[in-house]
Coordinates of N, CA and C in Angstrom, one line a residue:
Chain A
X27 N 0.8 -1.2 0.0 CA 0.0 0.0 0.0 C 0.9 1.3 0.0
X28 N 0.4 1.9 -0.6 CA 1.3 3.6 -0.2 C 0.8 4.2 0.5
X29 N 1.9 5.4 1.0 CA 1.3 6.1 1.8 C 2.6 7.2 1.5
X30 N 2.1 8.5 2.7 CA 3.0 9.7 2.1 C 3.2 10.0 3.5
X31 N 4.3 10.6 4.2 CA 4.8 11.3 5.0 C 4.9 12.6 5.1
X32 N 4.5 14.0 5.6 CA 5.2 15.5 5.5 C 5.5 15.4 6.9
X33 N 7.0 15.9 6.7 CA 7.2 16.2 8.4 C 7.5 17.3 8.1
X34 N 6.4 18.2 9.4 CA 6.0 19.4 9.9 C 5.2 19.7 9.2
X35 N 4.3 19.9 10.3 CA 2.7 20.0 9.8 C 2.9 21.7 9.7
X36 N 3.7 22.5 10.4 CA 3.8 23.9 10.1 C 5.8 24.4 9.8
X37 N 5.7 24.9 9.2 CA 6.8 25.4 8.6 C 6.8 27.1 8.8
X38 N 7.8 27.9 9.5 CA 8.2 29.1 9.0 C 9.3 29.6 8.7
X39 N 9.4 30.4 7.9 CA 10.7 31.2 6.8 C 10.2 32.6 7.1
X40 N 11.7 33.0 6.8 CA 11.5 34.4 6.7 C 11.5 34.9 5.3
X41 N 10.8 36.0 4.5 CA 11.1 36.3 3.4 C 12.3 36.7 2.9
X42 N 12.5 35.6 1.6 CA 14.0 36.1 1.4 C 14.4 34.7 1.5
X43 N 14.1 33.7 2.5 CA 15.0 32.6 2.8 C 14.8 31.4 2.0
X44 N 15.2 30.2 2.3 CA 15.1 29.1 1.5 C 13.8 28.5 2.1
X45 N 12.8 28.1 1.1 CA 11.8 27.0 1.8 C 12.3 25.6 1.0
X46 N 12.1 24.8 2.6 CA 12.2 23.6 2.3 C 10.9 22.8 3.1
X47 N 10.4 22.1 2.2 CA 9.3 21.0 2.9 C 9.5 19.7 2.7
X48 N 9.3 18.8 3.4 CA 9.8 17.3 3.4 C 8.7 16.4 3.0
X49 N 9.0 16.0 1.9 CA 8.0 14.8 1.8 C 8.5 13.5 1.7
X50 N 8.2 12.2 2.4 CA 8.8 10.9 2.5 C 7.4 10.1 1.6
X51 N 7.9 8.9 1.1 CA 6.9 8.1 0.2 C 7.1 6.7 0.8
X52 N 6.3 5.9 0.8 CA 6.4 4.3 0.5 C 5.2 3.8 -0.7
X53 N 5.5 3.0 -1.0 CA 5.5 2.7 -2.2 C 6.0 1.1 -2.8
X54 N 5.1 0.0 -3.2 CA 6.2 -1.4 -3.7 C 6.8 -1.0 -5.0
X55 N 5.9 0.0 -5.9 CA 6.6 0.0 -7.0 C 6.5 1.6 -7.3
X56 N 8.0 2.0 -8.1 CA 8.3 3.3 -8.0 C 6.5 4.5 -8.6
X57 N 6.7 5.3 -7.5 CA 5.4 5.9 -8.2 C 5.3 7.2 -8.9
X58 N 4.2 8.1 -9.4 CA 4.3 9.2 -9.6 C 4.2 10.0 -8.3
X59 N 4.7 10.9 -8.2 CA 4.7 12.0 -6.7 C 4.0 13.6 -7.3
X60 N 3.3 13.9 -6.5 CA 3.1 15.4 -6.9 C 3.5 16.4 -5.4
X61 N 3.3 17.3 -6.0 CA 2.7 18.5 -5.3 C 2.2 19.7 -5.4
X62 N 1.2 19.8 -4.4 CA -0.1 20.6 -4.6 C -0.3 21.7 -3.4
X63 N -0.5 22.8 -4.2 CA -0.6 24.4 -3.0 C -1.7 24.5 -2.8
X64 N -2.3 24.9 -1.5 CA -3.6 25.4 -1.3 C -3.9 26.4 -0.6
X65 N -4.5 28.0 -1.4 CA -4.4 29.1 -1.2 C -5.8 29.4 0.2
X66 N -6.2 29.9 0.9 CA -7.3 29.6 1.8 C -8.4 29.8 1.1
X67 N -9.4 29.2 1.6 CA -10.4 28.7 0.8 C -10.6 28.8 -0.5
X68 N -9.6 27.9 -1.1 CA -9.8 27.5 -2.1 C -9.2 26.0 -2.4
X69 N -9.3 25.4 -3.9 CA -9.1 24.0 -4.0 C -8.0 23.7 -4.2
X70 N -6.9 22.7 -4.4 CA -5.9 22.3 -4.7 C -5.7 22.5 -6.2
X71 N -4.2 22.9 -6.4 CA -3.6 23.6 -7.9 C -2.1 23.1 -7.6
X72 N -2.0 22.3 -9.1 CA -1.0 21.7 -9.1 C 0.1 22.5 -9.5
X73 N 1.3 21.7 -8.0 CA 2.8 23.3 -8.4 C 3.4 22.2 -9.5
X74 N 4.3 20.9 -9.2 CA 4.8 20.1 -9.6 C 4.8 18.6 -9.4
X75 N 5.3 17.5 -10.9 CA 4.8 16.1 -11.0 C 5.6 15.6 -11.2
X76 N 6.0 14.6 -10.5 CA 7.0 13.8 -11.2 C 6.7 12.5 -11.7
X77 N 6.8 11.9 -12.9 CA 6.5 11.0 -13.8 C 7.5 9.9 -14.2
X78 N 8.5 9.8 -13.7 CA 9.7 8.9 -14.1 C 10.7 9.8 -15.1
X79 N 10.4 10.4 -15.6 CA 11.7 11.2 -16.5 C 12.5 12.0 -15.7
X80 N 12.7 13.6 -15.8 CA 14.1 13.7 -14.4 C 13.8 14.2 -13.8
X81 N 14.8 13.3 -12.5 CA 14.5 13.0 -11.2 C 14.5 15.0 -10.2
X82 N 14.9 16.2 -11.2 CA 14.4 17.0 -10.8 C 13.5 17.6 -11.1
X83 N 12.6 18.1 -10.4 CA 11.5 18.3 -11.6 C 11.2 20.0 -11.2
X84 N 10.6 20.8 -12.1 CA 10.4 22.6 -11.6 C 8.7 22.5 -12.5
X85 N 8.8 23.7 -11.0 CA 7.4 23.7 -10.9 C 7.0 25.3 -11.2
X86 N 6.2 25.8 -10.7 CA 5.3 27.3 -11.1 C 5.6 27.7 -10.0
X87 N 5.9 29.0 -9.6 CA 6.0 29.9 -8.7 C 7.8 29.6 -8.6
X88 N 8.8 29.2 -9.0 CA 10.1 29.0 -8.3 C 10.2 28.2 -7.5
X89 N 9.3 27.0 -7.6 CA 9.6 25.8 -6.6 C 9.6 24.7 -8.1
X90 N 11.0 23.6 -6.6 CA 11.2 22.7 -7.5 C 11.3 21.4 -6.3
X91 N 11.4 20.5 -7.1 CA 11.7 19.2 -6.5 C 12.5 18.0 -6.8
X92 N 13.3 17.4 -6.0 CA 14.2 16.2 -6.4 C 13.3 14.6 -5.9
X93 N 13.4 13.9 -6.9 CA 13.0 12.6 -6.5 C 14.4 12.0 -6.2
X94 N 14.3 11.2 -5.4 CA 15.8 10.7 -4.4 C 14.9 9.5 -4.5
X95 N 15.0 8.3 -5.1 CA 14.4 6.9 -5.1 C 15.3 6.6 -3.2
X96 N 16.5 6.7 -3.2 CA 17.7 5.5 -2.6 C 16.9 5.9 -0.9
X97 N 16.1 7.6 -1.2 CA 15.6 8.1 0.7 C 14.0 7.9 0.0
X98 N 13.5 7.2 -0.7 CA 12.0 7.0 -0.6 C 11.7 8.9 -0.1
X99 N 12.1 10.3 -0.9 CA 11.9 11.1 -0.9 C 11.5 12.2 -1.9
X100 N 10.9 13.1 -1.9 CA 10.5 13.9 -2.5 C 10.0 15.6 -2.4
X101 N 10.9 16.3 -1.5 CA 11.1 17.4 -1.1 C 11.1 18.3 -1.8
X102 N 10.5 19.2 -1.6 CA 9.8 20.7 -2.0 C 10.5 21.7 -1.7
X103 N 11.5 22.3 -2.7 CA 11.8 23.7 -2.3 C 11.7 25.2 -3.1
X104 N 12.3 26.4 -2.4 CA 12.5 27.6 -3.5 C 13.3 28.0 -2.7
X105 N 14.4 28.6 -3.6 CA 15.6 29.3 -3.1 C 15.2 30.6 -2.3
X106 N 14.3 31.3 -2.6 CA 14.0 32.8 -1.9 C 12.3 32.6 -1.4
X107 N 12.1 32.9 -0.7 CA 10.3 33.0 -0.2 C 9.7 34.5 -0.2
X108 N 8.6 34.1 -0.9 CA 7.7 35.2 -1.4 C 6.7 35.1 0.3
X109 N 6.1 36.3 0.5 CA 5.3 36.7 1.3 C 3.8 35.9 0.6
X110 N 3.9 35.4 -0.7 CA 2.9 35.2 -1.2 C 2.8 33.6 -1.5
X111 N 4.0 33.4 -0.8 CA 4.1 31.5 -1.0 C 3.2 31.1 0.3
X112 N 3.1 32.0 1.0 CA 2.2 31.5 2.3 C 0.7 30.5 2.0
X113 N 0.9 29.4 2.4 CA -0.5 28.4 2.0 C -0.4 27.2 2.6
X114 N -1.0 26.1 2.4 CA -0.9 24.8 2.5 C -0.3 24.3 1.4
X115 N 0.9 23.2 1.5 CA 1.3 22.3 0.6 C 1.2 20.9 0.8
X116 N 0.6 20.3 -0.2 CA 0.5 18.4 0.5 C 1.8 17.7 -0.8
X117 N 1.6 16.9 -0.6 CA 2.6 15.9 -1.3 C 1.8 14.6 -1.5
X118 N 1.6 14.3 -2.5 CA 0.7 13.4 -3.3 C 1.3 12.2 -4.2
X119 N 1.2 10.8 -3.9 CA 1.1 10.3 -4.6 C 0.6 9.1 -5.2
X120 N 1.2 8.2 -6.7 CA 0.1 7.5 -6.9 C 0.5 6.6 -7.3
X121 N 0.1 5.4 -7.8 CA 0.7 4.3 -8.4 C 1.1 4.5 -9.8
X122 N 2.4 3.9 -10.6 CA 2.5 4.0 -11.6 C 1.9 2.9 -12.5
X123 N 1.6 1.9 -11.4 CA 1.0 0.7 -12.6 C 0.5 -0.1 -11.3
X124 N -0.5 -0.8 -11.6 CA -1.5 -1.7 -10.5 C -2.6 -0.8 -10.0
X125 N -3.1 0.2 -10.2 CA -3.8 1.3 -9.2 C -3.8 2.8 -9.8
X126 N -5.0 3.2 -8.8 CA -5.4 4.6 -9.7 C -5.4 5.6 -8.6
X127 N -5.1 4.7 -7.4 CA -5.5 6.3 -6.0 C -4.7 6.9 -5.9
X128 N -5.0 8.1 -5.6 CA -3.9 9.2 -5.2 C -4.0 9.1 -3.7
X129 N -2.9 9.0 -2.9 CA -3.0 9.6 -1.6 C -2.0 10.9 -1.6
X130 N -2.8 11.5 -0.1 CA -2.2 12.4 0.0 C -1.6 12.7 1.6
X131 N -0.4 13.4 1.7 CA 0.4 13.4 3.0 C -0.6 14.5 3.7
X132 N -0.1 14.6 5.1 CA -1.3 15.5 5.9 C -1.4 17.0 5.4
X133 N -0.5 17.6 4.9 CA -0.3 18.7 4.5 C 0.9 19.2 5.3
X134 N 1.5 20.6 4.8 CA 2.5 21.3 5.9 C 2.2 22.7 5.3
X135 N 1.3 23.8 6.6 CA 1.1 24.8 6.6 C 2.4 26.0 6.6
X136 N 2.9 26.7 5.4 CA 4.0 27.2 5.5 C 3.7 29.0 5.8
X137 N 4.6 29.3 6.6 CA 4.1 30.6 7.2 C 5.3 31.5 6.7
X138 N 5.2 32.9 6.3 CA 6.1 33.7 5.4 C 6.8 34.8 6.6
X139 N 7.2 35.3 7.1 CA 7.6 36.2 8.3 C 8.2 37.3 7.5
X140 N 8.0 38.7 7.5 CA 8.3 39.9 6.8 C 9.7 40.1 7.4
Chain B
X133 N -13.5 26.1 -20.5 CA -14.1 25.4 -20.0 C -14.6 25.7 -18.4
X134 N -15.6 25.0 -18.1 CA -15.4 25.1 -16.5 C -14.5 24.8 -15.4
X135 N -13.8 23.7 -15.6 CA -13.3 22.6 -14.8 C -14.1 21.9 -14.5
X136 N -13.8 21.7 -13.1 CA -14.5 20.7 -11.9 C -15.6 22.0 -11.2
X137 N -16.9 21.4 -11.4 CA -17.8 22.5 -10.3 C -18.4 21.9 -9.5
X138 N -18.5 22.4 -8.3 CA -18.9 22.2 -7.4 C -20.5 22.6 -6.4
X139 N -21.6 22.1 -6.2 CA -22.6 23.0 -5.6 C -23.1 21.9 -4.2
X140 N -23.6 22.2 -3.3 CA -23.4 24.0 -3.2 C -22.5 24.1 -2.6
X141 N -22.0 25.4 -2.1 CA -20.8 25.7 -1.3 C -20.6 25.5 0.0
X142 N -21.9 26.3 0.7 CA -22.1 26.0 1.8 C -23.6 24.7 2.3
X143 N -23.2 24.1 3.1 CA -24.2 23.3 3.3 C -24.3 22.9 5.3
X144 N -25.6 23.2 5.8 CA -25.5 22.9 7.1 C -27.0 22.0 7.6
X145 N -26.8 20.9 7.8 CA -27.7 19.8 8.3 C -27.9 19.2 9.2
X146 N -28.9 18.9 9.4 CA -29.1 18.0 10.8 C -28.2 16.8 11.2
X147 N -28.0 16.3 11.9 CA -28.2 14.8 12.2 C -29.1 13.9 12.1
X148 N -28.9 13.0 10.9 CA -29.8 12.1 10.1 C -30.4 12.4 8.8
X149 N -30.0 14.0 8.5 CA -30.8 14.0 7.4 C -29.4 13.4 6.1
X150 N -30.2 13.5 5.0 CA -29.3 13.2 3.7 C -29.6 14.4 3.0
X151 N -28.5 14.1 1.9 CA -28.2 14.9 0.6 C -26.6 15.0 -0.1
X152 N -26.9 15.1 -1.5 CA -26.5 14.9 -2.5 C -25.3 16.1 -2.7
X153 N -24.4 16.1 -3.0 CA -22.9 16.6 -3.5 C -22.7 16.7 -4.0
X154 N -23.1 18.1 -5.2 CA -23.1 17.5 -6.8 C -21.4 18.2 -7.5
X155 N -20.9 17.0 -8.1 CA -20.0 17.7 -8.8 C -19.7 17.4 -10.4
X156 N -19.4 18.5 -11.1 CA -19.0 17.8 -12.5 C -18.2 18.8 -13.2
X157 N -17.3 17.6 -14.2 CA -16.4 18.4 -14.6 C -16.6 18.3 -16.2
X158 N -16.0 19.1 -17.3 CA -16.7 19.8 -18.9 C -15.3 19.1 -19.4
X159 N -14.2 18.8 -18.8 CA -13.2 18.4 -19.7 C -12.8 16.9 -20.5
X160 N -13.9 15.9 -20.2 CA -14.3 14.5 -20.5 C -13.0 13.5 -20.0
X161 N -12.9 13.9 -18.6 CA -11.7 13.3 -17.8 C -12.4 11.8 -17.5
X162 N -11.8 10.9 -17.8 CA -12.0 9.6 -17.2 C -12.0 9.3 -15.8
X163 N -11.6 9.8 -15.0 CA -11.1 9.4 -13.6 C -11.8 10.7 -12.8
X164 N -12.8 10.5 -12.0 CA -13.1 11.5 -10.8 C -12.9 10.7 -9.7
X165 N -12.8 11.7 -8.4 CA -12.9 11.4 -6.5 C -13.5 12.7 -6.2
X166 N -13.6 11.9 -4.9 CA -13.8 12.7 -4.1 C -13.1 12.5 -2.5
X167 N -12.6 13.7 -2.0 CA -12.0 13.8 -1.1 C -12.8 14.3 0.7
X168 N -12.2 14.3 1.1 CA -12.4 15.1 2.4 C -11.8 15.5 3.2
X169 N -11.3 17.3 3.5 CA -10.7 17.9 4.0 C -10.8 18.0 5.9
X170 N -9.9 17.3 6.7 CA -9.9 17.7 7.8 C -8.8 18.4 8.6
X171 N -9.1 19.1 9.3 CA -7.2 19.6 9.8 C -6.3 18.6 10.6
X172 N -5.1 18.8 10.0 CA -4.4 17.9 10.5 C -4.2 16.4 9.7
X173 N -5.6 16.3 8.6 CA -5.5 15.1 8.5 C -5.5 15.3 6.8
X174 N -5.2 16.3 6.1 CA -4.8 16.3 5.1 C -6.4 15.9 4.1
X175 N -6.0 15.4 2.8 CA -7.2 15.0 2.1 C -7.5 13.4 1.8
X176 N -8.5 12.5 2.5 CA -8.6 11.4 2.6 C -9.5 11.3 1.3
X177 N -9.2 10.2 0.9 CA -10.0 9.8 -0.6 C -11.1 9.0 0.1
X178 N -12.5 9.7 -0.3 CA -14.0 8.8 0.1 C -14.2 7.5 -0.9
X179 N -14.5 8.0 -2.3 CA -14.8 7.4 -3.4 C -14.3 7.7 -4.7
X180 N -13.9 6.9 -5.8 CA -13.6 7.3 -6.6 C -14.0 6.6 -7.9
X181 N -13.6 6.9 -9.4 CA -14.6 6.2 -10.4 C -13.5 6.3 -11.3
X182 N -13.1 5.1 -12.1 CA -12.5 5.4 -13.5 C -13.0 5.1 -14.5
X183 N -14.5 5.6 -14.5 CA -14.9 5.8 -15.6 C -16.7 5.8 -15.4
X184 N -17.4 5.9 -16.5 CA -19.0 5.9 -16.2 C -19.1 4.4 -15.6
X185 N -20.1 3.9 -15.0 CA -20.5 3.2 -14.5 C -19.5 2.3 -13.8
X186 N -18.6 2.6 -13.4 CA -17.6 2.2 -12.2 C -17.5 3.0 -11.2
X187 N -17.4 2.6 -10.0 CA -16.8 3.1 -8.6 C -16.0 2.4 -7.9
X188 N -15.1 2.7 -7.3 CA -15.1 1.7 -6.0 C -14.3 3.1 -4.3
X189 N -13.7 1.8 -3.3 CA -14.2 2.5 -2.3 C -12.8 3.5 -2.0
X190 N -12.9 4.5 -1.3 CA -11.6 5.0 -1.1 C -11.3 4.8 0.0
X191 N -10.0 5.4 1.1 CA -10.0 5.0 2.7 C -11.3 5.2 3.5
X192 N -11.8 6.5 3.3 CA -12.9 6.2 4.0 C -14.4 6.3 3.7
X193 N -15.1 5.4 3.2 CA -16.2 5.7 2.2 C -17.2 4.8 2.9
X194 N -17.2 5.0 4.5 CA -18.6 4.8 5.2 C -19.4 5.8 5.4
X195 N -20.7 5.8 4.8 CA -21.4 6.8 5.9 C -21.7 7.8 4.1
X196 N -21.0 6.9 2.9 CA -21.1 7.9 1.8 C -21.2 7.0 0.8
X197 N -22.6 7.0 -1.1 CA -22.8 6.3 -1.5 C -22.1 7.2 -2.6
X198 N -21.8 6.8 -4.3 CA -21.5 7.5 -5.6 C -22.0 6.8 -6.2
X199 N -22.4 7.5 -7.9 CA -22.7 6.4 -8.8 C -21.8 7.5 -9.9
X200 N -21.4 6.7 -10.8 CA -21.1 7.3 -12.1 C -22.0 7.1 -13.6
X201 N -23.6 8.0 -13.8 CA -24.0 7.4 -15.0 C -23.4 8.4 -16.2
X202 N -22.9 9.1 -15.8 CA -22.5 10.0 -17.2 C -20.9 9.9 -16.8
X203 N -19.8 10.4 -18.3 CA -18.6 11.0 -18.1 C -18.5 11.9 -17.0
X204 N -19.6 12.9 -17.2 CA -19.4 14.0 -16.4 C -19.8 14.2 -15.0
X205 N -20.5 13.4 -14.4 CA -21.0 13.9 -13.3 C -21.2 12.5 -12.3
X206 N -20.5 13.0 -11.0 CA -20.3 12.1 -10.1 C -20.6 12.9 -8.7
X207 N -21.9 12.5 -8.4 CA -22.0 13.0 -6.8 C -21.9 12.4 -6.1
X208 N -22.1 12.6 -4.8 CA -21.3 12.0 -3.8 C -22.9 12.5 -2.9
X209 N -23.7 11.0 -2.2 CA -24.5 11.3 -1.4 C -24.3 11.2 0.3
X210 N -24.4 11.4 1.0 CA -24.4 11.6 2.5 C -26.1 10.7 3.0
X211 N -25.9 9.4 3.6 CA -27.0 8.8 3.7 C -28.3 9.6 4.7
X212 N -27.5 9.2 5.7 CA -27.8 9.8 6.9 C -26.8 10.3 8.2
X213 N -26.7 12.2 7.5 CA -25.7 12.5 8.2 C -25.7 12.7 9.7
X214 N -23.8 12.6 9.7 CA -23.2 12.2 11.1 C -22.4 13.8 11.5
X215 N -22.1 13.9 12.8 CA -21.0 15.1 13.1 C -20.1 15.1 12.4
X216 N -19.6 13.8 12.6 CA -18.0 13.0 11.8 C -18.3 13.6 10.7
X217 N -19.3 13.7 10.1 CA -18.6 14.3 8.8 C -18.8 15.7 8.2
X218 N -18.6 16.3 9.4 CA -18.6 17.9 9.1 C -17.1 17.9 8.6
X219 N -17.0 18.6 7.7 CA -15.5 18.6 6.9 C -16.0 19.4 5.5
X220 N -14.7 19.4 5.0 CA -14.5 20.4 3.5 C -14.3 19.3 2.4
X221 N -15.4 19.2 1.3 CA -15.4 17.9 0.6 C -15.2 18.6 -1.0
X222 N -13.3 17.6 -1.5 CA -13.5 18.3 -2.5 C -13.7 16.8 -3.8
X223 N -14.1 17.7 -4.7 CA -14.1 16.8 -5.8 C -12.8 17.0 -7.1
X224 N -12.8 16.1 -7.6 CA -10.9 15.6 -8.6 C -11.4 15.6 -9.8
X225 N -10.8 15.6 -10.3 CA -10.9 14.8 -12.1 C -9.3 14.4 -12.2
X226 N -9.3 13.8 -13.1 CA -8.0 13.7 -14.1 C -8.1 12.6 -15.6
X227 N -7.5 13.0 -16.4 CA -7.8 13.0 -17.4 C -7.9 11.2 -18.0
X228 N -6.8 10.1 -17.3 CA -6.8 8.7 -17.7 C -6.6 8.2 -16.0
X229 N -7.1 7.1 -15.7 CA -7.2 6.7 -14.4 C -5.9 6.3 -14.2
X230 N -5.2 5.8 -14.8 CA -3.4 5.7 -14.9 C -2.4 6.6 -15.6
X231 N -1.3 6.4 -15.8 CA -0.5 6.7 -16.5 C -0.2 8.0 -16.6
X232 N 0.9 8.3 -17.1 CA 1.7 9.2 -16.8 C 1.0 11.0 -16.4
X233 N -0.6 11.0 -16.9 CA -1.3 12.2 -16.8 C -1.9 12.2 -15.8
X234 N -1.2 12.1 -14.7 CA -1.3 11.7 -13.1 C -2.4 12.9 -12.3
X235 N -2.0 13.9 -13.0 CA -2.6 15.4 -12.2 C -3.9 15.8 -12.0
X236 N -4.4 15.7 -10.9 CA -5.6 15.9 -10.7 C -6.4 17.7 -10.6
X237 N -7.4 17.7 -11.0 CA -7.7 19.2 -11.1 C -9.0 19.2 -9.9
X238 N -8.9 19.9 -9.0 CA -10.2 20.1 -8.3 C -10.6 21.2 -8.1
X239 N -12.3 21.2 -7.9 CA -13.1 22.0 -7.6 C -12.9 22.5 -6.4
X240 N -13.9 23.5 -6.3 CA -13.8 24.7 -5.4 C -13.9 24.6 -4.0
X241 N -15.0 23.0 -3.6 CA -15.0 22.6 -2.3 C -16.3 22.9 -2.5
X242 N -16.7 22.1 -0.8 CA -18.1 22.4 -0.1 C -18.0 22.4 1.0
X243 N -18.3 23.0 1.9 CA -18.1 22.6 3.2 C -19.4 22.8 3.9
X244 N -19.2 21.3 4.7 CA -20.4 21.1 5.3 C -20.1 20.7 6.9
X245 N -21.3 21.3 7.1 CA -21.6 21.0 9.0 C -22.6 20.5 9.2
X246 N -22.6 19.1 10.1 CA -23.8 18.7 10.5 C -23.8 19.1 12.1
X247 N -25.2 19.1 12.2 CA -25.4 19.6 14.0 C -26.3 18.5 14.5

């Protein structure tokens, strides 16, 4: 079965700084990973996917992400933080073959400090 | 197009009553869910469809029925609602139930409270 890990349910940076968010995966067979922002009340909007092609993948807004098979990981970052990156990020993922579900990690609320 | 829409937005109900979740999406995606938002607990998948006339169950899909008769439209009923499932309920699409077009697009939400 899969399942998705985010460790830290809250995150803060100051603007200007590096965000980094953690996402851990299990998985029997390698899967697709996403990640997804969610602005307050509103729905999930995809930042970035990883699909098996490369293992770094860039997303919208200046975030990107590395698939690391060897740490079953898939971490979220951007070199500088916008006051406007402030939201919810989950880490999602899915089977590449046997299965259609997406799960998703608990989320990690990221907070922007002026 | 529209996306994924969602009605209604807000919804607040008794304990024991029912009703229906309507959601649909214009882009002739094969694969809809539905989700549900709690704090802390991220987005748990209720039910999901890859395709008309299929469903099956997601982690937690007691207490919640679906049917798929069209491409487009897959509600999500609440039999007889419970507290437990006061939450923010979103609905998915995506475009093939597998393969590499993995990305799900969702609607706007609903959020419901039962009392």
């Amino acid at each position: 079965a899969q399942s998705v890990t985010q460790l830290g349910s809250h995150v803060s940076v100051s603007e200007g700084a590096l965000v980094l968010l953690r996402c851990n995966y299990s998985s029997s067979v390698p899967p697709y990973l996403f990640w997804y922002v969610q602005y307050p009340n509103q729905g999930l909007q995809l930042l970035l996917k990883y699909t098996s092609a490369a293992t770094l993948v860039k997303g919208i807004n200046g975030f990107e992400a590395e698939f690391k098979k060897s740490e079953t990981s898939f971490h979220l970052t951007k070199p500088s933080a916008h006051m406007s990156d402030a939201a919810e990020y989950f880490c999602a993922v899915s089977p590449a073959t046997g299965g259609f579900k997406t799960i998703f990690g608990a989320g990690t609320r990221l907070f922007v400090k002026a | 197009n529209a996306g994924v829409t969602q009605t209604p937005k807000f919804q607040v109900l008794k304990t024991g009553q029912s009703m229906t979740l309507q959601c649909a999406q214009d882009m002739n995606h094969e694969y809809m869910s539905w989700y549900r938002q709690d704090p802390g607990m991220g987005l748990r998948l209720i039910h999901y469809s890859v395709g008309a006339g299929i469903t099956d169950q997601g982690e937690v899909p007691n207490g919640y029925n679906v049917s798929r008769s069209t491409t487009e439209d897959f509600p999500l009923r609440l039999l007889s609602a419970a507290p437990s499932q006061t939450s923010v309920y979103f609905c998915a699409s995506k475009l093939t139930a597998g393969g590499p077009t993995g990305e799900q697009y969702f609607g706007p939400g609903t959020r419901l409270t039962v009392t």
